[in-house]
Structure formats: C-alpha cells, structure tokens
PDB file of C-alpha atoms in Angstrom:
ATOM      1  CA  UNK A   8     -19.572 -15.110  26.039  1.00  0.00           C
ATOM      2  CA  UNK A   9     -21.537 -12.283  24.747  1.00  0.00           C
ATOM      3  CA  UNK A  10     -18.666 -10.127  24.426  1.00  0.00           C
ATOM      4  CA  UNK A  11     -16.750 -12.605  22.291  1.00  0.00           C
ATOM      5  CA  UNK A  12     -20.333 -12.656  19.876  1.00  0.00           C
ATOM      6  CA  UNK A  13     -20.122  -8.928  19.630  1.00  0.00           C
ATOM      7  CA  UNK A  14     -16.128  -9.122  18.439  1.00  0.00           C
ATOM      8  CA  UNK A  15     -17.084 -11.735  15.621  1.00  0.00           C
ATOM      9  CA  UNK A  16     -19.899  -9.856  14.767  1.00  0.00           C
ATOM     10  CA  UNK A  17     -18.287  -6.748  14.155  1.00  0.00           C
ATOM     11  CA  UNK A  18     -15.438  -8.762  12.528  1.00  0.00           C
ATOM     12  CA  UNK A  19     -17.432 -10.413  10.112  1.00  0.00           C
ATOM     13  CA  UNK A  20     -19.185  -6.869   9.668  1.00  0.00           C
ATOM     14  CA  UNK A  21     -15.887  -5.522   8.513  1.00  0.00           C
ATOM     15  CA  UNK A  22     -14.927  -8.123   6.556  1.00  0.00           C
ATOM     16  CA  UNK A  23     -17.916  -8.039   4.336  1.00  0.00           C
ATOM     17  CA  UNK A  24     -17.409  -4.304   3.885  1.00  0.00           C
ATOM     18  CA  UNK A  25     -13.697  -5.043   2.662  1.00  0.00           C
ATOM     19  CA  UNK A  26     -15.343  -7.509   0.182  1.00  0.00           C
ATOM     20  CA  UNK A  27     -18.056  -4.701  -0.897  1.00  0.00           C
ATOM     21  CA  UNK A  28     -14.709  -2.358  -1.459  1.00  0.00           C
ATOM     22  CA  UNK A  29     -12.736  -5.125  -3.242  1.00  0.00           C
ATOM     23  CA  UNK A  30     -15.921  -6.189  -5.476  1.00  0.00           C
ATOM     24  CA  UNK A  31     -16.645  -1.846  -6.282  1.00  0.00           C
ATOM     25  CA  UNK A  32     -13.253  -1.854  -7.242  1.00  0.00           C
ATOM     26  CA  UNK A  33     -13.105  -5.089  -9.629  1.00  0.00           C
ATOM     27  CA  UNK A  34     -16.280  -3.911 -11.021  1.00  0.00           C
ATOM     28  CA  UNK A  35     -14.759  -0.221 -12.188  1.00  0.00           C
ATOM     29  CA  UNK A  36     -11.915  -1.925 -13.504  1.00  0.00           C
ATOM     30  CA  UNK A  37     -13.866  -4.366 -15.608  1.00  0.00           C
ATOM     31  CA  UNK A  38     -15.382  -1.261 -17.007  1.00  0.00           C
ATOM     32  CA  UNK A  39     -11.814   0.543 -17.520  1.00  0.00           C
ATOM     33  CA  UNK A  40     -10.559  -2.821 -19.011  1.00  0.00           C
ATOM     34  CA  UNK A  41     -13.961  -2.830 -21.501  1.00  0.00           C
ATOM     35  CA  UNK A  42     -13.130   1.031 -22.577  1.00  0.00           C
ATOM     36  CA  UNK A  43      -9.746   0.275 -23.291  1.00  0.00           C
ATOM     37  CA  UNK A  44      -9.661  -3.114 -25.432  1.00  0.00           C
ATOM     38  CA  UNK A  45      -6.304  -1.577 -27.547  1.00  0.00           C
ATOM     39  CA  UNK A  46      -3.856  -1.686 -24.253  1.00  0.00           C
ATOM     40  CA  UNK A  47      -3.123  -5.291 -23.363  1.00  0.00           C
ATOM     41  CA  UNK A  48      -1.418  -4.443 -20.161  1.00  0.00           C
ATOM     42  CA  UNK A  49      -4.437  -4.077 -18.290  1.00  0.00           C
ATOM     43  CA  UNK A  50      -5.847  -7.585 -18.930  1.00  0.00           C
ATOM     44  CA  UNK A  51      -3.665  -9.126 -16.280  1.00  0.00           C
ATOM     45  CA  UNK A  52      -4.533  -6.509 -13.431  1.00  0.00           C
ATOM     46  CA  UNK A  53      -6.888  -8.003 -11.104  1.00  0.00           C
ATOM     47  CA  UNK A  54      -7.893  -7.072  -7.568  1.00  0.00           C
ATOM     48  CA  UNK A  55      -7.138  -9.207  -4.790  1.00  0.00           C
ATOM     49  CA  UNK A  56      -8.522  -7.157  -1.589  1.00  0.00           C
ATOM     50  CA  UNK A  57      -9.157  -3.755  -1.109  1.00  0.00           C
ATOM     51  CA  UNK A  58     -10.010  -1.959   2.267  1.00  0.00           C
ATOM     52  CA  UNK A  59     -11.097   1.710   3.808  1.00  0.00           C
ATOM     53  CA  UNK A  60      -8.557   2.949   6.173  1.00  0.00           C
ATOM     54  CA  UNK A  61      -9.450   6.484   8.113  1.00  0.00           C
ATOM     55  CA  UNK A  62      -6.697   9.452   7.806  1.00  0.00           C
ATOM     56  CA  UNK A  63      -8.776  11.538  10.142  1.00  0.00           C
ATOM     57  CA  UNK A  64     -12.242  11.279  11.663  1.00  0.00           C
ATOM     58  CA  UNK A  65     -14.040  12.911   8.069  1.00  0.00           C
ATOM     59  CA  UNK A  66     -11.071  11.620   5.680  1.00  0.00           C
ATOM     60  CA  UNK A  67     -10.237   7.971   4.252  1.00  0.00           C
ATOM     61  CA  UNK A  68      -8.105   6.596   1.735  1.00  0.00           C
ATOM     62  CA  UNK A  69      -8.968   2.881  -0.092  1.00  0.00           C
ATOM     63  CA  UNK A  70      -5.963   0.901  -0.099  1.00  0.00           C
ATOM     64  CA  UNK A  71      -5.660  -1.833  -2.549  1.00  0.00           C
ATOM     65  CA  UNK A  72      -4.413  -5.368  -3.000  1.00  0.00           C
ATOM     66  CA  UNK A  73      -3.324  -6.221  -6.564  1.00  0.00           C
ATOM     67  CA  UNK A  74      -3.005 -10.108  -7.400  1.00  0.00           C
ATOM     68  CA  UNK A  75       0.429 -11.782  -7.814  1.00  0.00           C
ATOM     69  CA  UNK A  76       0.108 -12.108 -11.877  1.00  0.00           C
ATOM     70  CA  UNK A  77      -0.492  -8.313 -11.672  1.00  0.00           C
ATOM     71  CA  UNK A  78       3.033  -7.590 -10.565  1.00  0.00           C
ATOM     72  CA  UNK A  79       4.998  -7.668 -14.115  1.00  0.00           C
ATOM     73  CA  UNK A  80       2.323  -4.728 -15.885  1.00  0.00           C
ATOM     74  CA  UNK A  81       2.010  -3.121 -12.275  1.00  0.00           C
ATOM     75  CA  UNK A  82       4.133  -0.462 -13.062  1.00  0.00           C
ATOM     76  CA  UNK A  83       3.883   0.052 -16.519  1.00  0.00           C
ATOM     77  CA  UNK A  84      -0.383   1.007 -15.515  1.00  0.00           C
ATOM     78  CA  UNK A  85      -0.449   2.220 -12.239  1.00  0.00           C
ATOM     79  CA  UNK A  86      -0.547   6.326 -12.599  1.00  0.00           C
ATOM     80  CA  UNK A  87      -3.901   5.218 -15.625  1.00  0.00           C
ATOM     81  CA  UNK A  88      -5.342   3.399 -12.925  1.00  0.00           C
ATOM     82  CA  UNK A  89      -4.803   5.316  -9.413  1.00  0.00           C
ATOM     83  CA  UNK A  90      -6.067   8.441 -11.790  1.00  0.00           C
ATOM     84  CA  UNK A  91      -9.235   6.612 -13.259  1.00  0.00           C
ATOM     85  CA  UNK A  92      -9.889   5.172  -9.299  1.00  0.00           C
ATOM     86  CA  UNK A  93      -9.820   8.468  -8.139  1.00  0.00           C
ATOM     87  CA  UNK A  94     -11.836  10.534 -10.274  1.00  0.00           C
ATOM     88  CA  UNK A  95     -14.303   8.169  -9.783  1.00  0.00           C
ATOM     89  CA  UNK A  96     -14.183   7.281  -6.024  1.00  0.00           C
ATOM     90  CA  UNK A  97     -13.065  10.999  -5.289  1.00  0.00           C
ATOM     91  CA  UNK A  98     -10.906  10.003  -2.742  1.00  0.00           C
ATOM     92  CA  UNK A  99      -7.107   9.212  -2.381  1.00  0.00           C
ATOM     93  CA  UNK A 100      -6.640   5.584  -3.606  1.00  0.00           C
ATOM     94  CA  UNK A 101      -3.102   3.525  -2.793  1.00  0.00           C
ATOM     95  CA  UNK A 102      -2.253   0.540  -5.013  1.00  0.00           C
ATOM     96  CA  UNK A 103       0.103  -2.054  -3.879  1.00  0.00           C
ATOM     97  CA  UNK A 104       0.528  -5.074  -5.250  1.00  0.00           C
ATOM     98  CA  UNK A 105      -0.008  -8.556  -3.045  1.00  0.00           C
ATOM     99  CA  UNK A 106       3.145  -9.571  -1.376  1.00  0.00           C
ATOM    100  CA  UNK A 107       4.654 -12.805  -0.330  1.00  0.00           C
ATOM    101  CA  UNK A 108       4.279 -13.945   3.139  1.00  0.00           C
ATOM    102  CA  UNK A 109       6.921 -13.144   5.165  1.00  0.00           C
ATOM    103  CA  UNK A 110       9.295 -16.384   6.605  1.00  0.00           C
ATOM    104  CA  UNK A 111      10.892 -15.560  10.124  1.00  0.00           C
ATOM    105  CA  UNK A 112      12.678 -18.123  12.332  1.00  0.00           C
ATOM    106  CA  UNK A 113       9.619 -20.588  12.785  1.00  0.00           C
ATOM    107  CA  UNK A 114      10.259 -20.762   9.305  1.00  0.00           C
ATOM    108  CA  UNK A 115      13.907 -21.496   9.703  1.00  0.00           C
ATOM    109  CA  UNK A 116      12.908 -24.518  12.456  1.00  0.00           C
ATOM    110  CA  UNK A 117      10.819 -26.609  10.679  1.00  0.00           C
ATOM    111  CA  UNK A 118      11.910 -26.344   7.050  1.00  0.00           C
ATOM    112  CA  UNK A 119      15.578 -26.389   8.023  1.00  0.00           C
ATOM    113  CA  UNK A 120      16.508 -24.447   5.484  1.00  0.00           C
ATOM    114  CA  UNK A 121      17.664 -20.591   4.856  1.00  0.00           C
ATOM    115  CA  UNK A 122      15.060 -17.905   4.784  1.00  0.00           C
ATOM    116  CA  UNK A 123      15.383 -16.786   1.367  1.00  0.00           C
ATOM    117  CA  UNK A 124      16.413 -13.149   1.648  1.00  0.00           C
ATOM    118  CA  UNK A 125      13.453 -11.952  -0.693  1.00  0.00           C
ATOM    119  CA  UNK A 126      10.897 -13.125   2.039  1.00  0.00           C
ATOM    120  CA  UNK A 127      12.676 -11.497   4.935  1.00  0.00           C
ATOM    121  CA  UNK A 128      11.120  -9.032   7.156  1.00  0.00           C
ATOM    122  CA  UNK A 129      12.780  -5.588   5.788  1.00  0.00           C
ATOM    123  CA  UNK A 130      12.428  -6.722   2.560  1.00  0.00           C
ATOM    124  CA  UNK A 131       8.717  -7.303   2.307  1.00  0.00           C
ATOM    125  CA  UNK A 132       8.209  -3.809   3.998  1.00  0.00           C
ATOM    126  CA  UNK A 133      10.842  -2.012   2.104  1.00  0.00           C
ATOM    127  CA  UNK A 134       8.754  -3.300  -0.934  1.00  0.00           C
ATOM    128  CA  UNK A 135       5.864  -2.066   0.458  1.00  0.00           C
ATOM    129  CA  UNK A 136       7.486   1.768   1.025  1.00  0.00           C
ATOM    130  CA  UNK A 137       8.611   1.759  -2.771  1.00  0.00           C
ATOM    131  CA  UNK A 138       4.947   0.513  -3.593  1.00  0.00           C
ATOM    132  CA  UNK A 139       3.142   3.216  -1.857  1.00  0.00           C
ATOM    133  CA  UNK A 140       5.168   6.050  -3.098  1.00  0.00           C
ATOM    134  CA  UNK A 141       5.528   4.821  -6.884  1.00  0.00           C
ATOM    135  CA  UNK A 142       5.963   7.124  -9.035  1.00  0.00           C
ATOM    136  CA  UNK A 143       8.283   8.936  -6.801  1.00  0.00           C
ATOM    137  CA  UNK A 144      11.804   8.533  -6.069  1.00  0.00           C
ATOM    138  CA  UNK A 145      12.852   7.596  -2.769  1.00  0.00           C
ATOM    139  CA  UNK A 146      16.561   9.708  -2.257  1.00  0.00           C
ATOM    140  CA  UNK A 147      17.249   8.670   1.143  1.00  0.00           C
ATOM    141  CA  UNK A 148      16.176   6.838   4.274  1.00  0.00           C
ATOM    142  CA  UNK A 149      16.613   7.087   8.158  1.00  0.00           C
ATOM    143  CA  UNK A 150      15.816   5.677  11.326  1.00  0.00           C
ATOM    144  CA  UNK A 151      15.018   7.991  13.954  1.00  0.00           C
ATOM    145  CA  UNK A 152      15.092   6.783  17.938  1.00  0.00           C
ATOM    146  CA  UNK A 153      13.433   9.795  19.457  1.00  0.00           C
ATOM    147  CA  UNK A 154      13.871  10.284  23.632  1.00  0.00           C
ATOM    148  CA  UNK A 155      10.820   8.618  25.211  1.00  0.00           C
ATOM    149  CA  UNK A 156       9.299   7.210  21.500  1.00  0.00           C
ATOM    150  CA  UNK A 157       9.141   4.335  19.597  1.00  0.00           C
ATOM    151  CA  UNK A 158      11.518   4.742  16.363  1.00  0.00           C
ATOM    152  CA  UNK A 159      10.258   6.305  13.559  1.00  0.00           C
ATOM    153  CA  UNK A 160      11.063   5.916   9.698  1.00  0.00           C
ATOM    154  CA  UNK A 161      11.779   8.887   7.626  1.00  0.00           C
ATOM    155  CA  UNK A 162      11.696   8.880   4.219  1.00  0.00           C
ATOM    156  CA  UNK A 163      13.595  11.289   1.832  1.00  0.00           C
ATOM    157  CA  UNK A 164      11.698  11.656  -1.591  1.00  0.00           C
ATOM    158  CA  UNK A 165      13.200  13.831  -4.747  1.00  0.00           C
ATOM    159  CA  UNK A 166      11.749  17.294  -4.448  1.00  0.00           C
ATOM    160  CA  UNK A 167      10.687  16.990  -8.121  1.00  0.00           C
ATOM    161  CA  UNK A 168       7.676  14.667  -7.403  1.00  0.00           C
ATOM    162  CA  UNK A 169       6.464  16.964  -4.582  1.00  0.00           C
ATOM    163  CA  UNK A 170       3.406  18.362  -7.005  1.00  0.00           C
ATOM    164  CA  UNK A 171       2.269  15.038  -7.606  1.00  0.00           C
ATOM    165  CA  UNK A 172       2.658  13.461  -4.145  1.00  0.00           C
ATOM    166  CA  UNK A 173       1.699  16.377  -2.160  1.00  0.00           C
ATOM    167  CA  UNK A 174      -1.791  15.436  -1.277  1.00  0.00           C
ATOM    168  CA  UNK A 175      -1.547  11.599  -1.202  1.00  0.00           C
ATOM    169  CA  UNK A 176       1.082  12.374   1.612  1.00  0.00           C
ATOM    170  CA  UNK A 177      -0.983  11.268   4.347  1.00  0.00           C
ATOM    171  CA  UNK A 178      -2.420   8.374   2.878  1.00  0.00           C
ATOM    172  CA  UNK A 179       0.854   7.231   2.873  1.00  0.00           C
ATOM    173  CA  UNK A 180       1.905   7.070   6.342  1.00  0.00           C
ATOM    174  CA  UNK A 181      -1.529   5.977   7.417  1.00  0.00           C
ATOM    175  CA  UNK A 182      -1.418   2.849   4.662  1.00  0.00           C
ATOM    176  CA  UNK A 183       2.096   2.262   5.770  1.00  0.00           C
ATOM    177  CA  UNK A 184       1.100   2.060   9.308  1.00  0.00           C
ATOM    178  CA  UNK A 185      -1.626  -0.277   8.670  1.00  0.00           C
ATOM    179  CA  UNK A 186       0.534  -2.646   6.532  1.00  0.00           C
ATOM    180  CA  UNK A 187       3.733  -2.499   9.020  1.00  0.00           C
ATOM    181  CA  UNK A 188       2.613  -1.180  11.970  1.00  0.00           C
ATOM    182  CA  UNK A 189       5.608   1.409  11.687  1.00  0.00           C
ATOM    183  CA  UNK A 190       5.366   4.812  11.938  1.00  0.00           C
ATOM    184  CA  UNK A 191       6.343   7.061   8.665  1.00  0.00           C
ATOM    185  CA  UNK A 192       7.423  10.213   8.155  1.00  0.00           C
ATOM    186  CA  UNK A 193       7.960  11.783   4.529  1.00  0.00           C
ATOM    187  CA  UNK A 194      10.190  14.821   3.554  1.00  0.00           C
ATOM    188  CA  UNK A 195      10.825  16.510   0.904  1.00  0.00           C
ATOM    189  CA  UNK A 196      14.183  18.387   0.530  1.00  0.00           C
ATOM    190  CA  UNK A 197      14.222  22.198  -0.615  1.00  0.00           C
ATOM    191  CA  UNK A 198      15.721  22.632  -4.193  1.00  0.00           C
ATOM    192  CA  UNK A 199      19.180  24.588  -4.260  1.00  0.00           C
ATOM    193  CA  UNK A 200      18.616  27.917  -6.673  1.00  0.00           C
ATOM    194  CA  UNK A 201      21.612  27.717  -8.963  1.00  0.00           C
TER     195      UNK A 201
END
C-alpha cells in the first residue's frame, strides 16, 4: 500500500510540473501575442500541454502540445514562435500540434464501422515525424531490423536544412521516442560537388 502512495505521489508531482510548463508557456505567448497585435495568425495559437523531456542527464528539451484550432496557422507561425520560445527559455523547444486519438481494432468492434484511415496508427505517427522536423524536408524513409534489436526508423532529411536542424537533432529522436515509443535515427545525405 505504501508503495502504490509513493507512485501517485510522484505522479501527481509530475503532472503539476507539466501544468507549471504548459501555464510558463501560455503566459510567454500571451506576451508575444500582446507585442504583435498587426499579425492575426497568432490569435488562434493556444497551448494545450507542454512537458520537460531529458536528452541527457544535464540537457532537456520542452516539448509542446498545440490545441486543435491551432492546426490551420500552425505552419504559417511556427519558425516566429520556436525562435521567440527559445531565446527566452534557452533551451531546444519542439512544437507539435495536438493530434487525434488513434482508433485500432477495439475501435473497429464496437462501432462496426471502418477505421477511418486518417486515425490509423502510422498515420498519427507519421504526422508526428513531419511535425517535429518542420521546416525541413523529409527525402526518404527506412525501416531498419538490426540482428539482435528492435527495428529502428531512419529518417532521410534534405542536406539543405542541415544548418538549421543541426542542433535540435537530438531533441528529435528523444521527443519522437516519447510520443511513439520508436526509436529514430536522422541522416543527412552529403551534397554531390558539381
């Protein structure tokens, strides 16, 4: 019994320090919102969740949630805001807007209908992938089955937006990880000298 008081506690613990992220977050971009009254496309962002995730053992990234009516200006806004969020949080900040839920078969059972094919497993985390590495091109994609390994996911991106994605690499895989429990590697090809 005391052991299952320690688990809540801690997750309640964590839970209000995802809230204390999300409500930092909503706060800064009330302030970027009051700063820039001219551009319209911020005033449906909003902030749904955010949360700390750990890179390394001195290194974290905030990864976070955008609401549903965010989605049409997402990507018209998101290099202002990731910029403005990390100048002031100095530290590598991932935004992703809120996804559906994702329908499997129990889905299939009880409704008795088809799984619509936008709500389908590889979709939703597909999504997520070209989420995480907007503004970058993905070229290609693979999946690896290494000897003795679960599979792994490698992702091609155009050696173009290397500068600008060079440092948020890790970020990346670690936010991918944590939203599909899959693990990600990124590449980027040489360029041929003509």
């Amino acid at each position: 019994i005391l052991k299952m008081g320690k688990k809540t506690k801690t997750q309640s613990q964590s839970r209000q320090n995802e809230t204390e992220i999300a409500k930092n977050f909503s706060n800064f971009l009330a302030k970027i919102k009051s700063e820039n009254n001219e551009d319209h496309k911020l005033d449906d962002i909003s902030i749904c969740r955010a949360s700390e995730i750990q890179i390394e053992p001195n290194k974290h990234c905030f990864l976070v949630f955008l609401n549903a009516p965010s989605q049409a200006n997402f990507k018209a806004v998101h290099s202002f805001l990731v910029q403005k969020f990390e100048e002031h949080f100095s530290t590598p900040v991932v935004l992703i807007p809120d996804r559906k839920r994702i329908n499997g078969n129990l889905y299939r059972r009880y409704q008795g209908t088809k799984v619509p094919r936008d709500r389908t497993l590889d979709t939703i985390f597909n999504a997520y992938l070209e989420d995480l590495v907007y503004p970058a091109t993905i070229i290609g994609k693979r999946t690896r089955f290494p000897q003795g390994k679960a599979r792994q996911f490698k992702v091609i991106i155009d050696p173009v937006d290397k500068d600008s994605m060079d440092y948020k690499v890790p970020s990346i895989i670690v936010c991918y990880k944590a939203l599909t429990n899959r693990s990600l590697h990124i590449e980027f090809p040489e360029l041929k000298k003509a």
